[in-house]
Amino acid sequence: MKNIKYIIILSIGLLVFGSCEDNVLNLEDPGSPTDATFFRTEAQLEVALTGIYEQINYVSSVPFPQLLDHTTDYAFNRGNVGGTIAATTGGLTSTESLVNGFWNNFYTGVQRANNLLTNMDKAADASDPNRFEQIKAEALFLRSLFYSYLTELYGDVPFRTEVTSLEELEIVARTPKAEIVASIISDLQEAAAILPPTQPATERGRASANAANALISRIALYNEDYELAESAALKVMNSPETPSLYPDYEGLFTDAGVGSSEVLFDLSYINGTKTHGLSQRQGSRFGGWCQLVPAQQTVDSYETINGLPIDEDPEYDPANPFENRDPRLAATIALPNRVWTGHIIQQHSDSIATWRIEDGVKVERVFNPNSANPAGRTIVDPYDGTEYVTGGANRFTAFSGYFWKKFSDAPRLLGSLSGGPSPLQSEQTIYLIRYAEVLLNYAEAKIEAGSIDGSVLDALNSVRERAYANSGVPFPAVSTTDQAELRKIVRRERKVEFADEGLRLFDIRRWKIAEKVLNTTLLGGPANGFSKIGDLGFVPNIDDDGHIDYTGAPTQPRVELGNLDYRELEERTFDAGKHYLWPIPQAEIDATEKVVTQNPGY
């Protein structure tokens, strides 16, 4: 059997993947085969299963996990990619593309799974019994994954586990979230009992028992069932094919890390079938557009090498804020004056030119076209006196001064400058579930349950130790057993470990801190460096929830030249009375004649 991404090529030849935006819960998905003509052979079951997998690869310019993270305190969306600005500025409505896109895509996946599960018995005699059961288990896993996102985003939602045609339609009201959670956990437990612990390299991208148990652990943690979250995580940790953390954190998110045992479930892409534009949207001005960029709040969330928040470490130097920090900062974010995509990264378009680097050597002075805007300016490079005259070119740069390195395909970004493949058609693999999450789920579950022991410290420290691997700096081990302190540590750990991986929205919601971290002014770094910040000796205050307070800091709206203040990127608004859930799409409410009701406040 081929890798799942190659099976998609076959399935596209047999299925028409429609969007069904006007159908109630996508009940007649034209991308799903009909029981009158299909589900007669094992091969047809495989094609139908691949149609379900297709919906996990939901792309709205960028893969959905990254879209979700750009609705949080992590980052700024300069181009409103995927429509996230409505979510961050308090303007989310029931007709927004963001709201409708997730609903339609994941319910299409639910319908495809229901179609297969309802009809697959017709192929039982024509299928290998073991593979037949595994197909069922994979479909159960995928349906559970879809519902897990739907319930976390929208709360109570209509719940169906059988295929329904419009002719047989009985409109279903919203089912309480707790009932859905109980059902999908049962399905995942059934799937985990059937699936192999891990999938071989040739089947990368398929569900496994470890992925199913990891998902149980996540769902249970999100719903405060700490005993189940712990036990499900332990099943992965004690699996006969135990995963392991990839030894290089930065390398994990490049091609070198794809297929490693740490990755329990991923999204595979292939040119000509399914690609995404994340690298282009995140990438630096050398090949990218810098529309999705990290905020100063994210940069300041990384601890010092002493294992302390920056406001608690007297050795932290605000004039040199990137020195002596958790190595995951430089591994996740391209920082000013560091080399990435073959160039020394500059902080903003005020930077007239920079150096192209080959094998660690400066080989060419390169003009930053964006610094020449607006048209008609002449700029002199202070390095060598070269005059650069604007032509109105507009390569974008980062308003925040920072770039995401994680999941940004640096070789393709650099290659695109010389006519290589566009980063808008990236095949970069995206991770949905990692073993590091299992370890932190386990630690948090035991912390919240008050059952703290040495295994909690072991789980936390294994993640921290990997972060420092190859850095030449000893990792700051956690030794406290105080529940309050451990709660702060594990929450900080999740924020920096999973940056740009799609988990943050659900974390800040379940910890009930969203109204704090999202009611703020999102900041970028100072355009011309941290000399003024250092002269003032300014260090932001970080509270127990990880909220960063910049009271007293020099800030101002973004300006082009001479700016030594933090840049104000966006005013954030979060109403605790309604924004802990997204609105139910208005089209759903209208189509069901208000049997499906709206969430409070919308």
XYZ file of C-alpha atoms in Angstrom:
602
model
C 0.000 0.000 0.000
C 1.296 3.427 -0.911
C 1.897 6.388 1.342
C -1.385 8.195 2.010
C -0.372 11.270 0.022
C 0.136 9.198 -3.112
C -3.197 7.445 -2.712
C -4.792 10.886 -2.943
C -3.738 11.004 -6.597
C -5.822 7.893 -7.293
C -8.742 9.066 -5.230
C -8.944 12.386 -7.024
C -9.373 10.456 -10.242
C -12.378 8.670 -8.758
C -13.932 11.296 -6.495
C -14.873 14.892 -7.032
C -14.012 16.694 -3.821
C -16.776 19.283 -3.550
C -17.204 21.913 -0.885
C -20.976 21.645 -0.376
C -21.125 25.030 1.306
C -24.901 25.315 0.964
C -25.864 21.894 2.321
C -26.970 21.318 5.890
C -23.941 19.675 7.533
C -22.817 18.739 4.005
C -25.269 15.860 4.069
C -25.023 15.277 0.338
C -21.333 15.684 -0.155
C -20.578 15.260 -3.879
C -17.101 14.166 -2.839
C -18.517 11.066 -1.177
C -19.232 7.941 -3.200
C -22.807 6.696 -3.126
C -23.816 3.360 -1.687
C -25.530 2.454 -4.957
C -22.296 2.359 -6.919
C -19.540 2.001 -4.355
C -18.320 0.143 -1.257
C -18.140 -3.181 -3.090
C -14.400 -3.877 -2.934
C -11.491 -3.233 -0.603
C -9.994 -0.868 -3.182
C -13.160 1.206 -3.122
C -13.032 1.359 0.666
C -9.463 2.640 0.410
C -10.531 5.395 -1.973
C -13.401 6.401 0.302
C -11.038 6.435 3.295
C -8.614 8.664 1.432
C -11.484 11.056 0.792
C -11.838 11.400 4.562
C -8.120 12.022 5.004
C -8.393 14.732 2.364
C -10.524 16.848 4.704
C -7.841 16.861 7.394
C -5.595 18.596 4.889
C -7.829 21.649 5.118
C -6.014 24.637 3.643
C -7.302 28.207 3.641
C -4.167 29.644 2.033
C -2.309 27.979 4.911
C -2.932 24.730 6.831
C -5.601 25.031 9.483
C -3.356 24.561 12.582
C -1.333 27.642 11.697
C -4.512 29.550 10.893
C -5.779 28.760 14.395
C -2.563 29.953 16.028
C -2.891 33.296 14.275
C -6.157 33.881 16.139
C -4.159 33.872 19.401
C -1.553 35.953 21.216
C 1.248 34.279 19.298
C 1.250 36.340 16.166
C 0.080 39.074 13.809
C -1.690 38.402 10.511
C -0.667 41.348 8.342
C -2.623 40.301 5.282
C -5.729 38.881 7.003
C -4.853 35.491 5.542
C -7.797 33.151 6.076
C -9.833 35.902 7.747
C -8.359 35.722 11.269
C -8.398 39.461 11.963
C -12.115 39.337 12.769
C -11.296 36.844 15.523
C -8.439 38.856 17.028
C -10.154 42.264 16.925
C -13.533 41.203 18.302
C -15.438 41.334 15.031
C -16.145 37.650 14.471
C -19.652 37.043 13.126
C -21.684 34.049 12.020
C -21.066 34.847 8.357
C -17.271 35.137 8.462
C -15.295 32.901 6.103
C -13.170 31.704 9.027
C -16.236 30.422 10.885
C -17.836 28.840 7.840
C -14.626 27.345 6.478
C -13.830 25.228 9.521
C -17.463 24.168 9.955
C -17.980 23.143 6.336
C -14.661 21.364 5.976
C -14.850 19.325 9.159
C -18.496 18.402 8.691
C -17.686 17.271 5.158
C -15.108 14.998 6.773
C -17.713 13.744 9.257
C -20.138 12.984 6.448
C -17.517 11.105 4.462
C -16.603 9.064 7.524
C -20.252 8.323 8.229
C -20.768 7.285 4.614
C -17.904 4.811 4.768
C -18.780 3.430 8.203
C -22.448 3.002 7.274
C -21.810 1.209 3.985
C -18.496 -0.606 4.315
C -20.035 -3.940 5.390
C -21.023 -4.442 1.744
C -17.356 -5.029 0.981
C -16.646 -7.282 3.963
C -16.542 -10.518 1.969
C -14.358 -8.935 -0.726
C -11.782 -7.537 1.697
C -8.901 -8.827 3.731
C -10.389 -9.104 7.251
C -7.476 -7.384 8.982
C -7.372 -4.518 6.534
C -11.163 -4.201 6.665
C -11.034 -3.669 10.436
C -8.172 -1.194 10.127
C -10.096 0.868 7.554
C -12.961 1.055 10.011
C -10.601 2.089 12.811
C -8.982 4.805 10.700
C -12.413 6.202 9.809
C -13.398 6.239 13.494
C -10.174 8.050 14.344
C -10.697 10.686 11.659
C -14.344 11.302 12.562
C -13.323 11.723 16.188
C -10.612 14.179 15.198
C -13.117 16.258 13.219
C -15.575 16.320 16.105
C -12.834 17.210 18.571
C -12.105 20.387 16.638
C -15.785 21.167 16.090
C -16.615 20.895 19.785
C -13.614 22.944 20.870
C -14.365 25.697 18.374
C -18.174 25.834 18.560
C -19.160 23.979 21.757
C -22.386 21.962 21.413
C -22.834 20.939 17.770
C -25.154 18.639 15.801
C -23.870 15.086 16.197
C -24.408 12.400 13.590
C -22.757 9.006 13.319
C -24.678 7.663 10.325
C -24.892 8.885 6.755
C -28.040 10.824 5.946
C -29.461 11.870 2.615
C -31.623 14.948 2.182
C -34.594 12.715 1.379
C -34.254 11.022 4.797
C -33.191 14.145 6.626
C -34.283 14.697 10.173
C -32.866 17.959 11.385
C -30.728 17.423 14.473
C -30.378 20.055 17.167
C -27.106 20.692 18.902
C -25.879 17.842 21.077
C -24.205 18.694 24.407
C -20.453 18.718 24.070
C -20.015 16.245 26.927
C -22.078 13.614 25.086
C -20.045 14.046 21.918
C -16.784 13.856 23.830
C -17.840 10.603 25.528
C -18.790 9.091 22.169
C -15.638 10.034 20.297
C -13.431 8.849 23.144
C -15.208 5.481 22.956
C -14.608 5.418 19.196
C -10.943 6.265 19.663
C -10.556 3.493 22.230
C -12.070 1.059 19.745
C -9.732 2.327 17.032
C -6.681 2.077 19.286
C -7.466 -1.590 19.990
C -7.391 -2.361 16.249
C -4.675 -0.170 14.778
C -0.955 -1.000 14.936
C 1.023 0.979 17.543
C 2.763 2.903 14.771
C 2.551 2.962 11.008
C 5.529 1.991 8.830
C 7.285 4.682 6.805
C 5.390 3.603 3.699
C 2.119 4.424 5.466
C 3.136 7.746 7.004
C 0.121 10.000 7.503
C -2.223 7.201 8.563
C -3.735 6.858 12.013
C -2.123 4.508 14.516
C -2.898 3.254 18.025
C -0.388 5.705 19.467
C -2.040 8.566 17.579
C -5.474 7.465 18.825
C -4.350 7.276 22.444
C -2.557 10.607 22.129
C -5.765 12.159 20.810
C -7.723 10.646 23.728
C -5.198 12.229 26.079
C -5.630 15.624 24.413
C -9.438 15.514 24.407
C -9.567 14.311 28.013
C -7.169 17.053 29.135
C -9.194 19.705 27.319
C -12.319 18.451 29.120
C -10.704 18.161 32.561
C -10.819 14.367 32.776
C -7.317 14.200 34.198
C -7.379 10.514 35.080
C -8.168 9.553 31.486
C -5.687 12.074 30.099
C -2.966 10.482 32.222
C -3.871 6.866 31.432
C -4.156 7.485 27.682
C -0.800 9.264 27.657
C 0.735 6.349 29.570
C -0.466 3.929 26.892
C 1.625 5.846 24.373
C 4.575 6.177 26.737
C 4.463 2.421 27.457
C 3.662 1.361 23.915
C 5.529 -1.684 22.545
C 6.792 0.734 19.898
C 7.412 3.703 22.182
C 7.922 6.980 20.344
C 10.931 9.128 21.156
C 11.727 12.803 20.969
C 13.687 13.792 17.883
C 17.158 14.834 19.078
C 17.189 18.209 17.278
C 14.245 20.547 17.948
C 14.930 22.869 15.019
C 15.629 19.976 12.658
C 12.346 18.328 13.633
C 10.461 20.934 11.605
C 12.522 20.452 8.447
C 12.574 17.549 6.017
C 15.072 15.814 8.325
C 12.416 15.401 10.996
C 9.632 14.189 8.727
C 8.816 10.568 9.482
C 10.581 10.564 12.851
C 9.086 8.554 15.687
C 8.149 11.750 17.540
C 5.534 12.587 14.913
C 2.426 10.556 15.718
C 0.134 12.098 13.102
C 0.932 14.497 10.306
C -0.478 16.173 7.218
C 1.274 15.206 4.021
C 1.197 17.279 0.862
C 2.288 16.639 -2.697
C 2.677 18.955 -5.669
C -0.155 18.659 -8.165
C -2.520 17.198 -5.570
C -2.504 19.232 -2.374
C -0.081 21.997 -1.416
C -0.124 24.993 0.880
C 1.260 28.513 0.966
C 2.524 28.635 4.547
C 6.165 29.141 3.616
C 5.311 32.066 1.348
C 3.034 33.653 3.943
C 5.553 33.230 6.786
C 8.788 33.618 4.871
C 11.192 36.545 5.033
C 11.389 39.143 2.298
C 13.966 36.915 0.616
C 11.408 34.681 -1.046
C 8.354 35.255 1.135
C 5.669 37.793 1.983
C 5.871 37.954 5.788
C 2.146 38.115 6.355
C 2.083 35.738 9.339
C 4.646 36.933 11.865
C 5.410 36.317 15.558
C 4.690 39.061 18.078
C 6.993 40.553 20.696
C 4.814 38.857 23.309
C 5.825 35.476 21.875
C 9.526 36.315 21.790
C 9.392 37.442 25.417
C 7.684 34.196 26.490
C 10.856 32.130 26.123
C 12.760 31.612 29.352
C 16.412 32.381 29.923
C 18.904 29.535 30.012
C 18.509 29.661 33.788
C 14.951 28.391 33.416
C 13.397 31.680 34.482
C 11.005 34.117 32.808
C 12.932 37.165 31.624
C 11.429 39.372 34.340
C 12.706 37.028 37.070
C 16.281 36.567 35.857
C 18.661 39.374 36.933
C 21.085 38.221 34.230
C 18.636 39.054 31.430
C 19.904 41.994 29.362
C 17.135 44.028 27.663
C 19.704 45.564 25.296
C 20.642 42.070 24.061
C 17.349 40.241 24.477
C 18.140 37.241 22.275
C 21.213 36.150 24.184
C 21.162 33.298 26.725
C 17.619 32.251 25.957
C 15.868 28.894 25.636
C 17.259 27.498 22.335
C 13.709 26.995 21.061
C 13.470 30.763 20.549
C 16.110 30.823 17.813
C 14.920 27.451 16.498
C 11.323 28.646 16.101
C 11.746 32.300 15.144
C 14.196 33.951 12.742
C 15.711 36.709 14.881
C 17.326 39.996 13.829
C 20.989 39.835 12.849
C 20.875 36.045 12.538
C 21.266 34.160 9.256
C 18.171 32.610 7.715
C 17.193 31.879 4.100
C 20.801 32.634 3.159
C 20.735 36.249 4.396
C 21.324 38.173 7.592
C 17.840 38.978 8.814
C 17.167 42.670 9.415
C 14.465 43.997 11.668
C 12.481 46.059 9.229
C 12.390 47.934 5.958
C 14.481 50.688 7.558
C 17.330 48.243 6.933
C 18.511 49.464 3.555
C 20.561 46.398 2.691
C 21.879 43.194 4.149
C 24.351 40.437 3.344
C 23.822 37.261 1.391
C 25.634 34.439 3.131
C 27.198 31.339 1.583
C 28.922 28.748 3.754
C 29.047 31.248 6.588
C 30.775 33.902 4.487
C 29.396 37.306 3.437
C 29.422 37.208 -0.358
C 27.108 39.960 -1.571
C 25.496 43.153 -0.311
C 21.774 42.883 -1.099
C 19.313 45.764 -1.374
C 16.048 45.443 0.534
C 13.493 46.626 -2.052
C 10.843 47.351 0.536
C 13.005 50.076 2.063
C 12.655 52.003 -1.209
C 8.913 52.545 -0.807
C 7.242 54.837 -1.575
C 8.408 55.261 -5.147
C 10.842 58.068 -5.827
C 13.153 57.788 -2.810
C 16.911 57.595 -3.039
C 18.579 55.788 -0.155
C 22.287 55.585 0.615
C 23.716 52.459 2.201
C 25.906 53.653 5.066
C 28.050 50.534 4.711
C 29.623 51.466 1.367
C 27.831 54.573 0.129
C 25.875 52.778 -2.569
C 22.787 54.672 -3.712
C 19.638 52.624 -4.126
C 16.887 54.309 -6.118
C 13.323 53.169 -5.669
C 11.306 51.648 -8.414
C 8.335 51.068 -6.175
C 9.242 47.428 -5.683
C 7.383 45.891 -2.796
C 8.926 42.796 -1.366
C 7.279 42.504 1.957
C 9.037 42.424 5.234
C 7.939 41.678 8.763
C 6.050 44.404 10.571
C 6.955 42.704 13.827
C 10.671 42.343 13.091
C 10.471 38.548 13.400
C 9.748 35.575 11.155
C 8.503 32.058 11.808
C 11.186 29.511 10.977
C 9.030 26.580 12.033
C 7.361 24.931 8.995
C 8.820 27.604 6.688
C 10.679 25.865 3.872
C 13.926 27.874 3.851
C 15.511 26.080 0.841
C 12.402 26.682 -1.275
C 12.142 30.310 -0.155
C 15.745 30.914 -1.139
C 15.416 28.906 -4.347
C 12.382 30.892 -5.433
C 14.596 33.981 -5.751
C 16.406 32.294 -8.632
C 13.317 30.922 -10.381
C 12.767 27.774 -8.348
C 9.375 26.359 -7.279
C 7.072 28.835 -5.586
C 6.689 28.578 -1.806
C 2.982 29.109 -2.448
C 2.926 25.461 -3.583
C 4.777 24.014 -0.628
C 4.905 20.312 0.186
C 6.168 20.974 3.716
C 4.727 18.365 6.088
C 2.648 19.766 8.956
C 2.448 17.983 12.313
C -0.849 17.499 14.150
C 0.214 15.289 17.069
C 3.707 14.911 18.520
C 5.111 12.779 21.329
C 6.179 15.961 23.143
C 2.487 16.789 23.507
C 1.832 13.380 25.065
C 4.541 14.002 27.659
C 3.230 17.452 28.525
C -0.364 16.168 28.583
C 0.724 13.526 31.068
C 2.571 16.042 33.240
C -0.286 18.547 33.247
C -2.915 15.909 33.982
C -1.019 14.709 37.048
C -0.320 18.264 38.183
C -3.998 19.207 37.968
C -5.061 15.968 39.660
C -2.646 16.638 42.500
C -0.819 13.337 41.933
C 2.630 14.857 41.509
C 5.559 12.435 41.574
C 8.909 11.917 39.915
C 7.299 10.897 36.620
C 5.910 14.425 36.233
C 9.396 15.881 36.509
C 10.751 13.234 34.150
C 8.172 14.119 31.498
C 8.797 17.862 31.794
C 12.556 17.507 31.877
C 12.722 15.195 28.883
C 11.044 17.873 26.767
C 13.286 20.600 28.168
C 16.431 18.507 27.789
C 15.706 17.892 24.097
C 15.216 21.640 23.615
C 18.797 22.216 24.790
C 20.345 19.318 22.870
C 23.433 20.373 20.899
C 23.287 23.891 22.373
C 26.319 23.492 24.584
C 24.267 24.766 27.527
C 22.960 22.517 30.323
C 19.189 22.464 30.385
C 17.502 23.966 33.453
C 15.912 20.963 35.091
C 12.613 21.276 36.925
C 12.891 20.046 40.489
C 9.966 21.639 42.353
C 6.960 19.548 43.336
C 4.794 22.535 44.262
C 1.533 22.329 42.316
C 1.199 26.062 41.664
C 4.774 26.367 40.445
C 4.485 23.284 38.256
C 1.253 24.631 36.759
C 3.063 27.800 35.705
C 5.978 25.818 34.297
C 3.918 23.391 32.229
C 1.855 26.238 30.781
C 5.002 28.154 29.803
C 6.418 24.952 28.386
C 3.381 24.334 26.169
C 3.476 27.874 24.833
C 7.066 27.712 23.605
C 7.150 24.029 22.643
C 4.052 24.204 20.423
C 4.341 27.704 18.935
C 2.806 27.784 15.431
C 1.402 24.259 15.740
C -2.288 25.008 16.325
C -2.797 24.202 20.032
C -2.628 27.640 21.654
C -6.268 28.693 21.107
C -7.560 25.665 22.978
C -5.020 26.107 25.775
C -5.879 29.733 26.543
C -9.581 28.901 26.401
C -9.464 25.944 28.776
C -7.177 27.811 31.185
C -9.682 30.709 31.073
C -6.963 33.258 30.346
C -8.054 34.300 26.860
C -9.738 37.486 28.069
C -6.419 38.495 29.605
C -3.912 37.601 26.889
C -6.148 38.683 23.997
C -7.317 42.022 25.431
C -4.120 43.882 24.704
C -2.062 45.772 22.170
C -0.067 43.295 20.127
C 3.512 44.513 19.753
C 6.432 44.050 17.406
C 10.076 44.685 18.120
C 11.686 48.104 17.662
C 12.641 48.671 14.050
C 16.196 49.777 14.767
C 17.126 47.517 17.598
C 16.927 47.413 21.350
C 19.326 50.209 22.283
C 16.571 52.449 23.655
C 14.919 49.513 25.435
C 18.288 48.669 26.945
C 19.041 52.248 27.943
C 15.753 52.367 29.795
C 16.468 48.990 31.347
C 12.928 48.027 30.449
C 11.794 44.457 31.128
C 8.098 43.596 30.828
C 6.244 42.022 33.713
C 5.050 38.445 33.209
C 2.299 37.171 35.502
C 1.481 33.627 36.594
C -0.680 33.079 33.488
C 2.131 34.109 31.165
C 0.439 37.417 30.337
C 3.078 40.004 29.473
C 2.509 43.591 30.614
C 4.397 46.334 28.768
C 3.222 49.207 30.970
C 5.912 51.877 30.870
C 7.464 50.590 27.671
C 8.154 52.981 24.784
C 5.567 52.086 22.143
C 4.139 53.847 19.138
C 2.314 53.026 15.925
C 4.570 51.598 13.262
C 6.777 54.122 11.445
C 9.374 53.505 8.793
C 12.577 55.209 9.897
C 14.319 55.867 13.173
C 11.869 53.937 15.317
C 13.425 52.762 18.571
C 10.113 51.943 20.246
C 8.094 48.751 20.270
C 5.742 48.812 17.302
C 2.012 48.676 17.923
C 0.685 46.070 15.506
C -2.954 45.513 16.420
C -5.461 46.353 19.122
C -6.855 43.069 20.361
C -10.355 42.591 21.785
C -11.808 39.563 23.537
C -15.281 39.488 25.124
C -15.399 36.712 27.716
C -19.187 36.675 27.407
C -19.058 35.248 23.909
C -15.604 34.786 22.423
C -14.796 31.558 24.250
C -16.775 29.956 21.424
C -17.018 30.792 17.746
C -20.498 31.534 16.387
C -22.493 28.808 14.677
C -22.593 29.652 10.938
C -25.717 31.621 10.097
C -26.334 29.447 7.046
C -26.704 26.445 9.368
C -29.200 28.239 11.588
C -31.228 29.437 8.604
C -31.222 26.058 6.854
C -32.525 24.297 9.981
C -35.113 27.015 10.627
C -33.373 27.797 13.922
C -33.517 24.245 15.241
C -29.766 24.679 15.426
C -29.377 27.645 17.768
C -26.706 30.320 18.053
C -24.016 30.628 20.722
C -24.505 33.386 23.337
C -23.634 36.913 22.319
C -23.761 36.458 18.551
